[in-house]
mmCIF file of C-alpha atoms and ligand atoms in Angstrom:
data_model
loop_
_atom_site.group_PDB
_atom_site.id
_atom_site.type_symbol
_atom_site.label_atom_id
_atom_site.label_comp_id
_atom_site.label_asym_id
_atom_site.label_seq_id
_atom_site.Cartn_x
_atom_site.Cartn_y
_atom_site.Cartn_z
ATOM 1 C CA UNK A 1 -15.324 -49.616 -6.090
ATOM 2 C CA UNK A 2 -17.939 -47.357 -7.143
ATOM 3 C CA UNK A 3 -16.834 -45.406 -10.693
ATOM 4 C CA UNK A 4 -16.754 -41.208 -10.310
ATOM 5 C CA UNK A 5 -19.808 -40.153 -13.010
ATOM 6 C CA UNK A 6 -17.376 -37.171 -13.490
ATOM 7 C CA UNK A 7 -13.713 -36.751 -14.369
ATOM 8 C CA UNK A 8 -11.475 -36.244 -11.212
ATOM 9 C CA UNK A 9 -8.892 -33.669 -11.146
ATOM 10 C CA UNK A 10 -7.064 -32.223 -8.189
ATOM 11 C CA UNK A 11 -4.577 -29.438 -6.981
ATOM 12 C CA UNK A 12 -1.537 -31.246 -4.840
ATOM 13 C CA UNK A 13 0.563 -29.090 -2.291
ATOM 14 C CA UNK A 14 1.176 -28.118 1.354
ATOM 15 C CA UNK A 15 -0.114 -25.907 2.418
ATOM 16 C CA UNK A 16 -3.401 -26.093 0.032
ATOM 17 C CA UNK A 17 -5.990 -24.271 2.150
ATOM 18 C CA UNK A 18 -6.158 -21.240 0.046
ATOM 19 C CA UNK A 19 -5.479 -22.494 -3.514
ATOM 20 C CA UNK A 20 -8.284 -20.784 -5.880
ATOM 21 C CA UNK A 21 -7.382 -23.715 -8.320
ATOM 22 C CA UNK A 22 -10.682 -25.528 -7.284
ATOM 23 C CA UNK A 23 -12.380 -22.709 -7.841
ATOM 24 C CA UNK A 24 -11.315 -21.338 -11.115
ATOM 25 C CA UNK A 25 -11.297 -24.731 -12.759
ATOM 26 C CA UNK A 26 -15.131 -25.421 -11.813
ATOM 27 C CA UNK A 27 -15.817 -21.975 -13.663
ATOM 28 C CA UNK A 28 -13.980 -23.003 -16.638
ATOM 29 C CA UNK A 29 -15.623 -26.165 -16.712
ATOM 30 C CA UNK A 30 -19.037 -24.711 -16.519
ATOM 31 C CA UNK A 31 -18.333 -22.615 -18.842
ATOM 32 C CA UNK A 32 -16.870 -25.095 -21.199
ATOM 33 C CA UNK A 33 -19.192 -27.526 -20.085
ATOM 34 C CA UNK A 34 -16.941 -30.210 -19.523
ATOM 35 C CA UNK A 35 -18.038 -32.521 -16.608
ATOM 36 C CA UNK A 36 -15.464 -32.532 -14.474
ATOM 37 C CA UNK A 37 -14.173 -32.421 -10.574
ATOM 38 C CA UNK A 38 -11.506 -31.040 -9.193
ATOM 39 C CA UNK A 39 -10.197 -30.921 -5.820
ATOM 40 C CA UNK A 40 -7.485 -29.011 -3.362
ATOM 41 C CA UNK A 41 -5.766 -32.236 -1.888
ATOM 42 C CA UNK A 42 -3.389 -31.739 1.081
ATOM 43 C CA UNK A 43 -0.231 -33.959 0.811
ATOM 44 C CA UNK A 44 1.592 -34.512 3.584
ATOM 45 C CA UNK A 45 5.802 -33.243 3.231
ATOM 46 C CA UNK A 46 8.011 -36.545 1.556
ATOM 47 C CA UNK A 47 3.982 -38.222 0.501
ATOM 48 C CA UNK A 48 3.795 -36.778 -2.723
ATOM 49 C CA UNK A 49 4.363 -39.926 -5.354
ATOM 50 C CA UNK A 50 2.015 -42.199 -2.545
ATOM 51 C CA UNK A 51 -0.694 -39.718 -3.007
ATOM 52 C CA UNK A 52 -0.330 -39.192 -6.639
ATOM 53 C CA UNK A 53 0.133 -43.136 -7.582
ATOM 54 C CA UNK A 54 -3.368 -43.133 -4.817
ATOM 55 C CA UNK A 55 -5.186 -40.769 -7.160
ATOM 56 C CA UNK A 56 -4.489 -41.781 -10.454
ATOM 57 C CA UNK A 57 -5.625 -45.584 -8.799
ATOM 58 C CA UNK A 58 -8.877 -44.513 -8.286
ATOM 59 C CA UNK A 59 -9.363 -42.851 -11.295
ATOM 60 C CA UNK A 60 -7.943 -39.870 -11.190
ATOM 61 C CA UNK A 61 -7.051 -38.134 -15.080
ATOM 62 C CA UNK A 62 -4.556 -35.435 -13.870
ATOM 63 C CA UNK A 63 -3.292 -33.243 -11.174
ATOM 64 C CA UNK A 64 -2.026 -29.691 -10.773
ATOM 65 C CA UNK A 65 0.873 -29.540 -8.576
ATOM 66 C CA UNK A 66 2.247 -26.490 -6.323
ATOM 67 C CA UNK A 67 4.773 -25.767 -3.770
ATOM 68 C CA UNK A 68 6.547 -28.174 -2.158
ATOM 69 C CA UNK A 69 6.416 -30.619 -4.306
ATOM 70 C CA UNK A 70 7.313 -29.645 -8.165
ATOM 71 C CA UNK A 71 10.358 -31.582 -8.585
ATOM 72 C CA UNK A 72 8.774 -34.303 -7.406
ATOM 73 C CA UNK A 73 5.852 -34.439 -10.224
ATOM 74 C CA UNK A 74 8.865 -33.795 -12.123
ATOM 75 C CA UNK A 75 10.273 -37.078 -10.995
ATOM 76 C CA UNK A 76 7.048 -38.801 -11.170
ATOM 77 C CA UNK A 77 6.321 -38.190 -14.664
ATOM 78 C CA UNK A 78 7.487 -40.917 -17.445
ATOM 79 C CA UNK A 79 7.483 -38.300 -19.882
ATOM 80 C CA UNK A 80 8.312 -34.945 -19.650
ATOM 81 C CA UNK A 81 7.500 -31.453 -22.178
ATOM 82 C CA UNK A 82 10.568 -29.974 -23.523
ATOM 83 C CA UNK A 83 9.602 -26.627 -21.144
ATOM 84 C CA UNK A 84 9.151 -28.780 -18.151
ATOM 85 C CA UNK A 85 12.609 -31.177 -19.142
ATOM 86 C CA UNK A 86 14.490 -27.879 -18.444
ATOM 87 C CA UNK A 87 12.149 -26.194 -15.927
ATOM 88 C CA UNK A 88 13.181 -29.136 -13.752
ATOM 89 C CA UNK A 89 9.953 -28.934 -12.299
ATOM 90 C CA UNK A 90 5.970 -30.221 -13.198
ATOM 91 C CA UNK A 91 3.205 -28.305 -12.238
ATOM 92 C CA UNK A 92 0.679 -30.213 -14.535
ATOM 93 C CA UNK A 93 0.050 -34.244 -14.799
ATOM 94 C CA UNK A 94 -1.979 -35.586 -16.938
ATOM 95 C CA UNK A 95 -2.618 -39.713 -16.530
ATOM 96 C CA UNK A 96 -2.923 -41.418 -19.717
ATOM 97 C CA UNK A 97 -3.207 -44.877 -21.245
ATOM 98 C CA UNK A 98 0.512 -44.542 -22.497
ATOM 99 C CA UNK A 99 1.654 -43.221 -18.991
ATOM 100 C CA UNK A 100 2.116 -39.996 -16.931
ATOM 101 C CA UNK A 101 2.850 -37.067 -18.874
ATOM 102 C CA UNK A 102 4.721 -34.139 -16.690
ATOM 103 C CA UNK A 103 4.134 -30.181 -18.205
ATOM 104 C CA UNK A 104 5.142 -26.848 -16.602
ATOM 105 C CA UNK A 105 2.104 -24.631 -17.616
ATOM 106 C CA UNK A 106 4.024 -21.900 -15.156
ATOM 107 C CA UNK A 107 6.021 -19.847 -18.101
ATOM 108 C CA UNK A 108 3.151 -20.549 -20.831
ATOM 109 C CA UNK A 109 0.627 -18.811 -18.157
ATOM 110 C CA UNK A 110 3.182 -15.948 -17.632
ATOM 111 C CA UNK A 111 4.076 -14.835 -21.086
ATOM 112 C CA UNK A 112 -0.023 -14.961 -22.419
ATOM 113 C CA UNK A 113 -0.985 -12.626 -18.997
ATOM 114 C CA UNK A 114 1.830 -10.487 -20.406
ATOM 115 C CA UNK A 115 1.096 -10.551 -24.015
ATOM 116 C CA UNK A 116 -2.573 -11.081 -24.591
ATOM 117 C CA UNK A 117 -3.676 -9.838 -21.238
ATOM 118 C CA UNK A 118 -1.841 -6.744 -21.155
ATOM 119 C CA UNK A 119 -0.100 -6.399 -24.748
ATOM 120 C CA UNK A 120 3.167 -6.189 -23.692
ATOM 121 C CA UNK A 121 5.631 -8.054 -26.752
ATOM 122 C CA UNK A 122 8.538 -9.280 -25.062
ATOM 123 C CA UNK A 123 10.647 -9.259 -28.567
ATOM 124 C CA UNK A 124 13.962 -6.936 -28.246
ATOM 125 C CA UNK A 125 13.280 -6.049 -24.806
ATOM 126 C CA UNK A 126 15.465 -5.972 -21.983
ATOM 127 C CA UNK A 127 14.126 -8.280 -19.528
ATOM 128 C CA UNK A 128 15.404 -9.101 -15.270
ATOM 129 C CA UNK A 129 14.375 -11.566 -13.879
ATOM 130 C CA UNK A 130 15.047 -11.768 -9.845
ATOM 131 C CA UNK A 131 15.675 -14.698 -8.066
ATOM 132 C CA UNK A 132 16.944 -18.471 -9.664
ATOM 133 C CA UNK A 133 14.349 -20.624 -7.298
ATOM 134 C CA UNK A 134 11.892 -23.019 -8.610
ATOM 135 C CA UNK A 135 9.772 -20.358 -9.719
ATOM 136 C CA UNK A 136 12.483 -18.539 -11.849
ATOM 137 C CA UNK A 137 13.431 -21.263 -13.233
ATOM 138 C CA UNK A 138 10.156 -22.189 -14.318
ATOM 139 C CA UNK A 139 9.767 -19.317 -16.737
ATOM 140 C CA UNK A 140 12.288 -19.119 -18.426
ATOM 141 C CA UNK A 141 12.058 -20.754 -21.191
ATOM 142 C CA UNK A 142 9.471 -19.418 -22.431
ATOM 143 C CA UNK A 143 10.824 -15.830 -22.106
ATOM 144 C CA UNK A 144 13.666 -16.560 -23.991
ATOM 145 C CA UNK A 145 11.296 -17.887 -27.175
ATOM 146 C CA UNK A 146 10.160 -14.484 -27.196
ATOM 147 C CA UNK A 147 13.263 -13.627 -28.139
ATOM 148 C CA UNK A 148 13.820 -10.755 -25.644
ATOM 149 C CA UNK A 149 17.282 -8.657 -26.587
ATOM 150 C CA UNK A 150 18.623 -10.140 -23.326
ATOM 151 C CA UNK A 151 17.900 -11.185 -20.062
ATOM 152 C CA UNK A 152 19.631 -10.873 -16.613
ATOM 153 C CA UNK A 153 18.699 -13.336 -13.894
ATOM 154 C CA UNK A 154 20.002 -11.227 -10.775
ATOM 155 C CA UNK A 155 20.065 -13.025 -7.360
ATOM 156 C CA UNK A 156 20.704 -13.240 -3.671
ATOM 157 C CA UNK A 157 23.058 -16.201 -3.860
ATOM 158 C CA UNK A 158 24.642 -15.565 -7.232
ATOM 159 C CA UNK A 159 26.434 -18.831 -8.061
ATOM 160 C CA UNK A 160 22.651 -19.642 -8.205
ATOM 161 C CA UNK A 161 21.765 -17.129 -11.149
ATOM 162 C CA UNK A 162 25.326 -18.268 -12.700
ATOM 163 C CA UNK A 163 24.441 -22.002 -12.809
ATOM 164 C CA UNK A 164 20.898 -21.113 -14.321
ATOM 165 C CA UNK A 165 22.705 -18.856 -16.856
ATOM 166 C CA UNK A 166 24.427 -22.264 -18.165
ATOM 167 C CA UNK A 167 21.522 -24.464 -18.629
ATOM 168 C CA UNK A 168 19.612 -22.009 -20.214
ATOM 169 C CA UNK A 169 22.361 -20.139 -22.760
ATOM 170 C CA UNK A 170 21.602 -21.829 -25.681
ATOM 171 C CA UNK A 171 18.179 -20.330 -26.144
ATOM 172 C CA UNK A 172 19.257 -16.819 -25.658
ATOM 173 C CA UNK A 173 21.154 -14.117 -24.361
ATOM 174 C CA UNK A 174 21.440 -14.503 -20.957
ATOM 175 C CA UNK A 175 23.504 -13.806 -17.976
ATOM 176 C CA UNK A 176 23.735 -14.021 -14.181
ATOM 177 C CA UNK A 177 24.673 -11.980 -11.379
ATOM 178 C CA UNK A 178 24.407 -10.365 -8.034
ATOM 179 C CA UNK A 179 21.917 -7.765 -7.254
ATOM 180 C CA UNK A 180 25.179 -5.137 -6.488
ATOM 181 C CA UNK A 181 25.441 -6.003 -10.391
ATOM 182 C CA UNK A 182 22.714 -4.534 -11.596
ATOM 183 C CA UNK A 183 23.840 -0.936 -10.909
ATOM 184 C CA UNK A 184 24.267 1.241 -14.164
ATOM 185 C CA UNK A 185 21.998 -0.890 -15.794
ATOM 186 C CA UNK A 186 18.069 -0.897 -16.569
ATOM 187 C CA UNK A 187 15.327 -2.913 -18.123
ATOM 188 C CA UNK A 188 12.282 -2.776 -19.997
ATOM 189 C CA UNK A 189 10.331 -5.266 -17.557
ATOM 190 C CA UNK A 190 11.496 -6.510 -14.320
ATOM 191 C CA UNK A 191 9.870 -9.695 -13.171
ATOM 192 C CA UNK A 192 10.108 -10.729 -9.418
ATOM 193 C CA UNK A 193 9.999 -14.824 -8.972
ATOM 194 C CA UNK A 194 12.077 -14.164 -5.678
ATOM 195 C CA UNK A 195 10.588 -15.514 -1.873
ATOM 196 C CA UNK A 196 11.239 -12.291 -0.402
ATOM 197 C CA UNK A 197 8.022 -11.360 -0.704
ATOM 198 C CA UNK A 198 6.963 -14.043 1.756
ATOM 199 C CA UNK A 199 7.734 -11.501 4.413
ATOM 200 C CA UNK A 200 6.863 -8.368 2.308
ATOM 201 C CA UNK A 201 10.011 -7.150 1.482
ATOM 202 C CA UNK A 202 11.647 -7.155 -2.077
ATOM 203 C CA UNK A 203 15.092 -7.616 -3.037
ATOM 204 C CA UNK A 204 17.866 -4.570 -2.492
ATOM 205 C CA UNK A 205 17.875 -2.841 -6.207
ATOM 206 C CA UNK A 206 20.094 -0.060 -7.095
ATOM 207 C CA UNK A 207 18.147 2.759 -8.216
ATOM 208 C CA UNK A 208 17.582 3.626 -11.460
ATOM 209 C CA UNK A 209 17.146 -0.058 -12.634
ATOM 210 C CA UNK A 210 13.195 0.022 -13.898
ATOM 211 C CA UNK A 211 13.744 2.344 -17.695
ATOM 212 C CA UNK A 212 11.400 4.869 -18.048
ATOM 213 C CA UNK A 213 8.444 3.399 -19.055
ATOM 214 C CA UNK A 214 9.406 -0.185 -17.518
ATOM 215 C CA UNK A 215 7.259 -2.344 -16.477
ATOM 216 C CA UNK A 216 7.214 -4.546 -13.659
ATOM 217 C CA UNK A 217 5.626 -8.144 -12.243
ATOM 218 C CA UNK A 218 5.380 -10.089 -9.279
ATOM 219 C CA UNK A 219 4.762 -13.530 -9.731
ATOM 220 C CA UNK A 220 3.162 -13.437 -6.568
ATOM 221 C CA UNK A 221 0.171 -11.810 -5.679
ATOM 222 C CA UNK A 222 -1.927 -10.936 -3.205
ATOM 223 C CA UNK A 223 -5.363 -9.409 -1.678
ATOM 224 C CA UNK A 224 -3.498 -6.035 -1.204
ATOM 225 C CA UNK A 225 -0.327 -5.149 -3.464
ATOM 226 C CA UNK A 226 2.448 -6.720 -3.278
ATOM 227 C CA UNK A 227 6.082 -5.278 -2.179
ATOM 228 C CA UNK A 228 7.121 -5.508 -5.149
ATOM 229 C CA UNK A 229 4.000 -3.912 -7.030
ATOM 230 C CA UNK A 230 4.397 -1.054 -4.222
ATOM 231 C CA UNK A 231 7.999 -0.667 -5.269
ATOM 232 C CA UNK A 232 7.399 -0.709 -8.927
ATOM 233 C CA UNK A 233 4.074 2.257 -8.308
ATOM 234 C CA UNK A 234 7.212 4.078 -6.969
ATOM 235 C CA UNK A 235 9.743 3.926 -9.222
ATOM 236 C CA UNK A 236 7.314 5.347 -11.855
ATOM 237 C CA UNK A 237 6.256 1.999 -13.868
ATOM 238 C CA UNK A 238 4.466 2.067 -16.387
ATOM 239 C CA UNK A 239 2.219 -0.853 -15.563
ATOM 240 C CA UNK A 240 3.288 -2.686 -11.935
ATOM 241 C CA UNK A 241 1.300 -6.212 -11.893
ATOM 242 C CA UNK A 242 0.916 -8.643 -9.699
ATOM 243 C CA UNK A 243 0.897 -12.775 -10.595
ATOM 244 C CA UNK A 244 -3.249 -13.052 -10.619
ATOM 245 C CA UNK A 245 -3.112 -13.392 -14.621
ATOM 246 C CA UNK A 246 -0.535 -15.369 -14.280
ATOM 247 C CA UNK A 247 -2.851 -17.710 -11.772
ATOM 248 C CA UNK A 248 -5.805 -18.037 -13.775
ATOM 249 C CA UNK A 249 -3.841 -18.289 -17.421
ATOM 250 C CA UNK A 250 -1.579 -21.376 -16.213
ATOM 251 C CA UNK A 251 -4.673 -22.540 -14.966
ATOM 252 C CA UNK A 252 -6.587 -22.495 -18.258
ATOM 253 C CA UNK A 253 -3.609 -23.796 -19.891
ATOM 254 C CA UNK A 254 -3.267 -27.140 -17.504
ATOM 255 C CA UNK A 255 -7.448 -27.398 -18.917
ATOM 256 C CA UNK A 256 -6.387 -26.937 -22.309
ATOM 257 C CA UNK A 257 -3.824 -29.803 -21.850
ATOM 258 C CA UNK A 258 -6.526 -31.908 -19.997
ATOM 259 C CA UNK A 259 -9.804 -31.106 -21.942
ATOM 260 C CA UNK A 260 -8.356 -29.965 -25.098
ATOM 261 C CA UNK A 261 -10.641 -27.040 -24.629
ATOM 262 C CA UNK A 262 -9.085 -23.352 -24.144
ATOM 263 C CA UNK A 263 -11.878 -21.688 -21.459
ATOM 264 C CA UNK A 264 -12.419 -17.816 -21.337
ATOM 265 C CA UNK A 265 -9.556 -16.419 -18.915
ATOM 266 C CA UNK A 266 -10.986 -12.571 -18.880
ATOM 267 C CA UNK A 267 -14.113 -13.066 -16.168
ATOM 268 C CA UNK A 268 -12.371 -15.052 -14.262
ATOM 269 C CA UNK A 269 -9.466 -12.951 -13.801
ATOM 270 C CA UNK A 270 -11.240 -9.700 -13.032
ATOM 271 C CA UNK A 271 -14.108 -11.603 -10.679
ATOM 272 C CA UNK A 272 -11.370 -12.935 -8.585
ATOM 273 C CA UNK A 273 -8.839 -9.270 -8.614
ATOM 274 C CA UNK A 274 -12.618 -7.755 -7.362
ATOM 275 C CA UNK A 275 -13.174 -10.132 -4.742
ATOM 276 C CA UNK A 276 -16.112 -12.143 -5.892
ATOM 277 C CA UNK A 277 -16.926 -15.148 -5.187
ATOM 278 C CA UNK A 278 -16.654 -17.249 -8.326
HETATM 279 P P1 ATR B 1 10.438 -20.721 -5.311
HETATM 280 O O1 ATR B 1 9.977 -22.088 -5.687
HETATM 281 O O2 ATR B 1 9.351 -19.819 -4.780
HETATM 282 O O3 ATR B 1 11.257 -20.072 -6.372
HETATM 283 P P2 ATR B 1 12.873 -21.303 -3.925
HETATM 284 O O4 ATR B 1 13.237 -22.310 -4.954
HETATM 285 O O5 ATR B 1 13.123 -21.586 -2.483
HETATM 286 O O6 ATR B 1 11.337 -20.941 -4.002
HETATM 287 O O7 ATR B 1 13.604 -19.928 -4.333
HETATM 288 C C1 ATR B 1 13.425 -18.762 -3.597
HETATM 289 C C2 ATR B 1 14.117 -17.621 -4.324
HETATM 290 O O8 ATR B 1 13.845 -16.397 -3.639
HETATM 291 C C3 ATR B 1 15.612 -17.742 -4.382
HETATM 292 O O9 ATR B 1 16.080 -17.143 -5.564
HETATM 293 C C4 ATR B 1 16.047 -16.950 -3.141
HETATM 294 O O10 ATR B 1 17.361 -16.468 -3.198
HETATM 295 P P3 ATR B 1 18.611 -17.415 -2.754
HETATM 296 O O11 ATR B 1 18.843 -18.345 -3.911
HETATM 297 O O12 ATR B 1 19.735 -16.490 -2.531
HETATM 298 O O13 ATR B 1 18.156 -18.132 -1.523
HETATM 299 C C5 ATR B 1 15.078 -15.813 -3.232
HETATM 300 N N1 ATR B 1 14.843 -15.106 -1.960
HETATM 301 C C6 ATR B 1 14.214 -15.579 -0.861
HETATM 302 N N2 ATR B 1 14.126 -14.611 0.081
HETATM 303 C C7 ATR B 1 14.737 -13.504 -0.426
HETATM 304 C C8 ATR B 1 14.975 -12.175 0.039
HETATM 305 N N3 ATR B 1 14.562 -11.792 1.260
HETATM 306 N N4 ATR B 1 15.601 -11.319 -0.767
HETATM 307 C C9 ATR B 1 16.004 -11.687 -1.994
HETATM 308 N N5 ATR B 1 15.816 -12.923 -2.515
HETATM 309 C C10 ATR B 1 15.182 -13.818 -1.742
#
């Protein structure tokens, strides 16, 4: 077997056509210059550990990890971060002498587009968060170290938002409900880490919800704005964003874990919100 002159790193999920990962980590890494590869590998549904246990074989130092398969890196790791422990789900690996270490660079990635990106401290503000999926779940920690004044997790199925509520409680103040709930009530940001945007709609929300001067944030993004980013321009926000920070930031923190290097996040960010090729 023939040794790889570079480091090998990879993106794993299904689908994985149109992951930018590739391409934003071979900008960081020339820009860093760290020799590295990285590749979008497509995993086949239930393959996940073969292909993982496959590329760490051959050499491989770490993977990013995206939908379907986040609990399973989760499972696959022998050690875990304290943010991914709770998370409950991996979206960084990073293969080491002592074993494979599992990290959730999801939340970190969030909260520095948010603060550094666009200045916004999350200390003493009222923060909803919609939807208690993988992706909800994901951030949350590290919303709650910014010590917010509170935060709601409102969602479709709301036993869902209830049993989140519980394993996250002790680092905060938060609660759960449905969205029916939230009427009467507003927040300071509202942060969508709900599917529904799949099929471009957003979640029913009573009016009057988003303060004056909120702000609002799809995780998601998209070529065009998002539902949610549409809804938010509507209800008068203050700043309605979309999850491309959110992208490239997690990204550069998975390199920082990997390379020990922090790359620039700025050109990369507002190459790929322009449409450029990187
Ligand atoms: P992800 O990993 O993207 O979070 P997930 O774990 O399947 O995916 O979670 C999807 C989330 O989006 C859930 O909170 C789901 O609500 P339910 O728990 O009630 O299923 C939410 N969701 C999906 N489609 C939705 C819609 N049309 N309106 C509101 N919430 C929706």
């Amino acid at each position: 077997m023939t040794t790889p002159s570079s480091d090998q790193y990879a993106v794993m999920g299904n689908p994985i056509a149109h992951s930018q990962s590739p391409r934003i980590h071979a900008v960081f890494a020339a820009r860093t210059g760290q020799h590295l590869e990285y590749r979008a590998l497509l995993v086949e549904l239930g393959g996940f550990a073969a292909a993982a246990k496959a590329f760490r074989a051959s050499g491989g130092k770490g993977l990013n990890v995206t939908v379907p398969f986040k609990q399973d890196a989760w499972v696959f790791a022998d050690v875990l971060s304290a943010r991914a422990e709770r998370a409950g789900a991996v979206n960084t690996l990073s293969f080491g002498p002592a074993g494979v270490r599992g990290d959730n660079t999801d939340g970190p990635g969030l909260v520095r587009d948010l603060k550094i990106n666009h200045g916004f401290s999350l200390a003493g503000k009222r923060l909803l968060l919609l939807g208690a999926g993988g992706a909800a779940r994901g951030v949350l920690q590290p919303l709650l170290l910014e010590k917010p004044a509170q935060l709601v997790i409102a969602n479709r199925t709301a036993n869902k938002a209830l049993e989140l509520t519980l394993r996250f409680s002790d680092l905060g103040l938060v609660s759960g409900c449905g969205f029916a709930e939230l009427a009467g009530r507003s927040f300071d940001l509202i942060l969508n880490a709900t599917a529904a945007g799949l099929n471009d709609a957003i979640p029913p929300l009573p009016e009057g919800v988003l303060a004056a001067d909120g702000w609002c944030y799809d995780l998601m993004y998209g070529r065009k704005p998002t539902a949610f980013v549409r809804w938010g321009r509507e209800q008068g926000a203050a700043q309605a964003l979309d999850g491309l920070g959110m992208l490239v930031e997690q990204a550069a923190e998975s390199f920082y874990l990997w390379r020990g290097v922090w790359p620039e996040t700025q050109p990369v960010i507002e190459a790929l919100r322009n449409g450029h090729t990187l």
